[in-house]
Tab-separated table of C-alpha atoms in Angstrom:
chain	number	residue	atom	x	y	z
A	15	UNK	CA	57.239	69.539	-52.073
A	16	UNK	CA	54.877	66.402	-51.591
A	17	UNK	CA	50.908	66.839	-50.447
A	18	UNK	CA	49.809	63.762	-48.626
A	19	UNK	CA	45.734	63.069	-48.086
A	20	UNK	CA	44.716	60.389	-46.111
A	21	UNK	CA	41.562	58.297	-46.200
A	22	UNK	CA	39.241	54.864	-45.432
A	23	UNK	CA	39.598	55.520	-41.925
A	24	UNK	CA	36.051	55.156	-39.995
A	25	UNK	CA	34.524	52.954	-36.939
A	26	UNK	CA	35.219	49.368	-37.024
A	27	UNK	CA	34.426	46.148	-34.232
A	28	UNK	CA	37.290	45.071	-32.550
A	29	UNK	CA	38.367	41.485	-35.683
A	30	UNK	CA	37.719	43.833	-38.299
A	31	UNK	CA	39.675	45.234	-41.218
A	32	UNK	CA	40.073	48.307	-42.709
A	33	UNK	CA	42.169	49.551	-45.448
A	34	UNK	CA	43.839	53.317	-45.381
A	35	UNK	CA	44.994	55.531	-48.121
A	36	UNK	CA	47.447	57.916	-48.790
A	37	UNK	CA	46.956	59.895	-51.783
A	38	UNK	CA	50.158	61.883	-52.560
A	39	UNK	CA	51.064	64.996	-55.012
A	40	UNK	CA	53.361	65.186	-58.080
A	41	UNK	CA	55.718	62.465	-59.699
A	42	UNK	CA	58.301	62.557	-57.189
A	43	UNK	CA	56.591	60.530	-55.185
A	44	UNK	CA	58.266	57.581	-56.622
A	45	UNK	CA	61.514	59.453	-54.924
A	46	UNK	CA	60.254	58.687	-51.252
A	47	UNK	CA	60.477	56.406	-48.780
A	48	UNK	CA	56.812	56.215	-47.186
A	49	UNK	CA	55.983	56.180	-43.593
A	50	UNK	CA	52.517	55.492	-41.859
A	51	UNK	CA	52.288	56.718	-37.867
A	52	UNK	CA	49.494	56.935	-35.381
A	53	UNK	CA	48.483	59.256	-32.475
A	54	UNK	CA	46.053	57.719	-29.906
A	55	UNK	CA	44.100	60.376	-27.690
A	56	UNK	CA	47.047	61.113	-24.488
A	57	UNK	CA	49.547	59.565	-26.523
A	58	UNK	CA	52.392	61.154	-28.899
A	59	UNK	CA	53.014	60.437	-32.342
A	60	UNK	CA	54.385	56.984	-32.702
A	61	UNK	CA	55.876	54.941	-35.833
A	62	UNK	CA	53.603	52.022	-37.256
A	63	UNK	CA	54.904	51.035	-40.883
A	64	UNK	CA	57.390	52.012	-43.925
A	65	UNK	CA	57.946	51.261	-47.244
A	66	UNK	CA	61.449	52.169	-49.023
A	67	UNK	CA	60.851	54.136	-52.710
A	68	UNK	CA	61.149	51.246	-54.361
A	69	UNK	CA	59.357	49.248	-52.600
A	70	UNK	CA	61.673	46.366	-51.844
A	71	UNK	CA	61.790	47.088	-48.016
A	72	UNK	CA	58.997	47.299	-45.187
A	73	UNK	CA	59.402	48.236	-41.520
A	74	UNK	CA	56.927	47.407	-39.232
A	75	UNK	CA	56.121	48.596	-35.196
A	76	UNK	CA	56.115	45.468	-33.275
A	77	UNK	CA	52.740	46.352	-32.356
A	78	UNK	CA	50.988	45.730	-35.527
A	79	UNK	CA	53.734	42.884	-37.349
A	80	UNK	CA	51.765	40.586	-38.925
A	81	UNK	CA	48.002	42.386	-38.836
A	82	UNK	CA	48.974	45.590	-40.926
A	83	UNK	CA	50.747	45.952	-44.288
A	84	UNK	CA	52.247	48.256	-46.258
A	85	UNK	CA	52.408	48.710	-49.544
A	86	UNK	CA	52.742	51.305	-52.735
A	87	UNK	CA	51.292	51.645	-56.427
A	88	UNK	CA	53.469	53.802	-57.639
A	89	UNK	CA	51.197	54.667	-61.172
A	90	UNK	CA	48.567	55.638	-58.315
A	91	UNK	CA	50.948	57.774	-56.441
A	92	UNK	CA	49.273	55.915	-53.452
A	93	UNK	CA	50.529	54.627	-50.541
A	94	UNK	CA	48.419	52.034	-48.185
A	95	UNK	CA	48.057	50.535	-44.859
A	96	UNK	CA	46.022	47.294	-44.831
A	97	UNK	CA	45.336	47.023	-41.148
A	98	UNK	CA	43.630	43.187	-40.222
A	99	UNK	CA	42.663	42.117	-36.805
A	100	UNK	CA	42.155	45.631	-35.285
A	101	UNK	CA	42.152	45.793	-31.689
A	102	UNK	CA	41.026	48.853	-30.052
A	103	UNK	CA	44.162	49.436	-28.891
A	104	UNK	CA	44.785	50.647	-32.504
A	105	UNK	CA	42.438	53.737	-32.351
A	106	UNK	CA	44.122	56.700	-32.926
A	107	UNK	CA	44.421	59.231	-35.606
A	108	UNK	CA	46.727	57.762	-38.652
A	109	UNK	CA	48.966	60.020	-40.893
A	110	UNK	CA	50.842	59.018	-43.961
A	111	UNK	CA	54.228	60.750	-44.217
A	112	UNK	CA	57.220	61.267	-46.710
A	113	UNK	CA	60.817	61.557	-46.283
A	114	UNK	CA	63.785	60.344	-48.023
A	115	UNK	CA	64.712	57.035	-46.588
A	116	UNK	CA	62.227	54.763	-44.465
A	117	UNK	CA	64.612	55.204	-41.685
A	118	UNK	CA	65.425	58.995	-41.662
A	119	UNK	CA	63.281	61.741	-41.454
A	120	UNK	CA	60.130	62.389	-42.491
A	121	UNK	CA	59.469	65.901	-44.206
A	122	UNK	CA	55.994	65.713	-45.632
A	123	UNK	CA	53.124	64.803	-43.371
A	124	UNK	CA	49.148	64.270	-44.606
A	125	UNK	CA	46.434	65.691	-42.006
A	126	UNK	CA	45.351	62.581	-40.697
A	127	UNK	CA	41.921	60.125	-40.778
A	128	UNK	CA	40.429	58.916	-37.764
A	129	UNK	CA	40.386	55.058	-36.882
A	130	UNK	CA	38.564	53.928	-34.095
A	131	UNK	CA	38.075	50.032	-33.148
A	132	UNK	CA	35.613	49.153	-31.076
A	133	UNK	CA	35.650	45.962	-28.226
């Protein structure tokens, strides 16, 4: 059982960065592959980055390569999303999520922070 929080979401001009944060439960966090996704309003759920559990692989949507990035401090049992060059296409709701490989499933999902960009 993993308990994800998310945070550092907020309003931001379209250029702008922000950074999010996933705080997660327990030690066996260092067991999971870690997964952020993103629901804009009218859309579903989609897939923006990944980070295997140790950290030596990252999966990106080809929507935010090379503006967001991924990444993991294991002692901090925190996952985060660096997100550069936000376009408002990027608004949406962002949840952190857990599973057991970056490519599988995800079993463990936080509630959520609100990003919105602004043109």
């Amino acid at each position: 059982q993993v308990q994800l929080v998310e945070s550092g979401g907020g309003l931001v001009q379209a250029g702008g960065s922000l950074r999010l944060s996933c705080a997660a439960s327990g030690r066996t966090f260092r067991y999971y592959a870690m997964g952020w996704f993103r629901q804009a309003p009218g859309k579903e759920r989609e897939f923006v980055a990944a980070i295997s559990e140790s950290g030596g692989s990252t999966y990106y949507a080809a929507s935010v390569k090379g503006r967001f990035t991924i990444s993991r401090d294991t002692a901090k049992n925190t996952v985060y999303l660096q997100m550069n060059s936000l376009k408002p296409e990027d608004t949406a709701v962002y949840f952190c999520a857990a599973g057991v490989d970056a490519t599988g499933r995800y079993d463990y999902w936080g509630q959520g922070t609100q990003v919105t960009v602004s043109s």
